[in-house]
Every structure is written in C-alpha cells, then in structure tokens.
Phi, psi and omega in degrees: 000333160204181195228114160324164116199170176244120178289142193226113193225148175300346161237030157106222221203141168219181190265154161203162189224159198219121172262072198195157192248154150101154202273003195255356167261352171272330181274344156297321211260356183261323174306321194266330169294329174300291194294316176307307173312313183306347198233054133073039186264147166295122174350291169283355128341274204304321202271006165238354140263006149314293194318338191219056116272133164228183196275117188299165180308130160067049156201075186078034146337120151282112177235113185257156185238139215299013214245346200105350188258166183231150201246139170234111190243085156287019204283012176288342179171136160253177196161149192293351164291300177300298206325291178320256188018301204270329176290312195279357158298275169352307187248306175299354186245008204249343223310296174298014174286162164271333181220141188258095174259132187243120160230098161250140186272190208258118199277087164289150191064062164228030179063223199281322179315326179353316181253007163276325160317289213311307201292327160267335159343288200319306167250029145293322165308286162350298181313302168326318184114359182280146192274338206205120161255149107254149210221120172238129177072111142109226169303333184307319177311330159347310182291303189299312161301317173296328177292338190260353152307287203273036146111007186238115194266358181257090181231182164168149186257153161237159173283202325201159179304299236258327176280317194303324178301285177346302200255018176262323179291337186267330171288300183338145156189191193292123222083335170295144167261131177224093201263117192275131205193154156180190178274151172308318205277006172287315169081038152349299192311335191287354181283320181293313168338288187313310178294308195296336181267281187296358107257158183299133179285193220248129193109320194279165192219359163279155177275158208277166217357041152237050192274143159312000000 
C-alpha cells in the first residue's frame, strides 16, 4: 500500500513515501520528480506532494478486511503489462501473505496475437512466485494454460466474473493477498464489488449483510 524511499536531487535530498504500491508507480513518481526539479521545487517540496497521491478507483486501490485478508483492486482495465506488472506488485511486496492470489479476467483488444498473449502472460505469472491463479472469461483460460506449462498447479477457470466472486467469497481466508485485475468489459470489479458486500472492511463496525 506505499513505498518508502529516499529522493536524491542535484539540490539534495529528503525522505519520501508515495502511498501506492509497485515498482512502475515508483518510477511515475520519480518521472514527476523529475519535471518538479526542472522547475526548480525543493526537494522537500517534491516529497510532500508525493505523500498525497492516491490511486484513482480500481486502479490499485488497497483494501484491507476485517476477516484478516487484503484485496488489491485493479479491475479498471488490463494489458499483459499492467497485468505482470501489478503481480510483481504482489508478489515481491507479499512476503507476509500466506497466499499470493493472482484473479486476472480476460485482456480484450489485443488483436490476432491474443491467445498467445494470454498464454505467455499465463507463464510469466507462474514465474513471478505467485501461489494461486485464476483465469476469468474467455482468453483468460489461456492465462490458466500457461501458468500450468511453467509449473503452477494451484489454477483454475471461471465463465464470469460473477462465479468467480462466489467462489472467492468461500475461499478467501485470513492472510491471502489477492490482487484482482481484468479488462472493464469482464467487469472484474463485480468481484470486489461481492467481497465488499459480504465482509466487512477492517475498521468497519457493521456485521457483513447487516450495513446501515
């Protein structure tokens, strides 16, 4: 959910924290650091308007939950980049999860290549370290064959976003990380959706289908 660092500019240097995950929102932030410095801001400038970026909805959203587990809700939109990307958010950033859950939906518009996309996506994920696949709609089985090419036997597929939520509300349990992501049109989000109804987030003081 955020990234320590230390900024190092040619007019010196402060601590700063970016309240955002993954090593490609540290490299925006170094990119924005960049264009501030050109314009002449002080370091410690640059590191306290870092501090108050957040993420827009559904694009690395942290959500954590009272049952003990954490959601990572990327579900605004995908391509095999953001996809990788956001696993290795995950998985280099999890050490304490018990489980590295990857539910990526089905990468729509990626032309004739698609189902070979999927299918190296798929083991590259594998690769990444991650404990759990799911593959939703479509091409996404794809994702699931490739992860079970390069050796990750814990997968598995659904038609719709909407089974998938299902069988996430029964799995889920205390410790999993779970980073949830697909194209808008899987409509991915309806899973975060599901998790958000049926338990409570962390903080929160309604019992999970009793909210005001």
């Amino acid at each position: 959910g955020a990234i320590s660092f230390r900024l190092l500019t040619p007019r010196g240097a402060a601590s700063a924290r970016l309240p955002m995950s993954g090593r490609h929102n540290l490299m925006n932030a170094l990119a924005a650091a960049s264009v501030a410095f050109c314009f002449e801001i002080a370091p410690g400038e640059i590191a306290e308007a870092l501090a108050t970026a957040t993420p827009p909805t559904m694009r690395g959203e942290v959500l954590d939950f009272a049952a003990g587990f954490r959601v990572v809700d990327d579900s605004y939109n995908s391509n095999p980049r953001s996809l990788l990307n956001m696993v290795l958010t995950i998985a280099e950033g999890g050490d304490e999860a018990s489980r590295r859950i990857v539910i990526a939906g089905e990468m729509l518009e990626l032309g004739p290549e698609a189902e070979s996309l999927h299918r190296d996506a798929g083991r590259e994920i594998a690769e990444a370290g991650v404990d759990v696949l799911w593959g939703v709609r479509g091409l996404a089985r794809q994702l699931v064959e490739g992860a079970k090419e390069a050796g990750l036997p814990a997968t598995q597929y659904f038609e719709s976003s909407e089974d998938a939520a299902d069988a996430l509300i029964s799995e889920a349990r205390p410790g999993d990380l779970i980073l949830i992501k697909g194209s808008r049109g899987v409509a991915t989000d309806r899973i975060v959706k599901a998790m958000k109804e049926r338990f409570p987030l962390a903080g929160e003081d309604e019992v999970a289908g009793h909210r005001a």
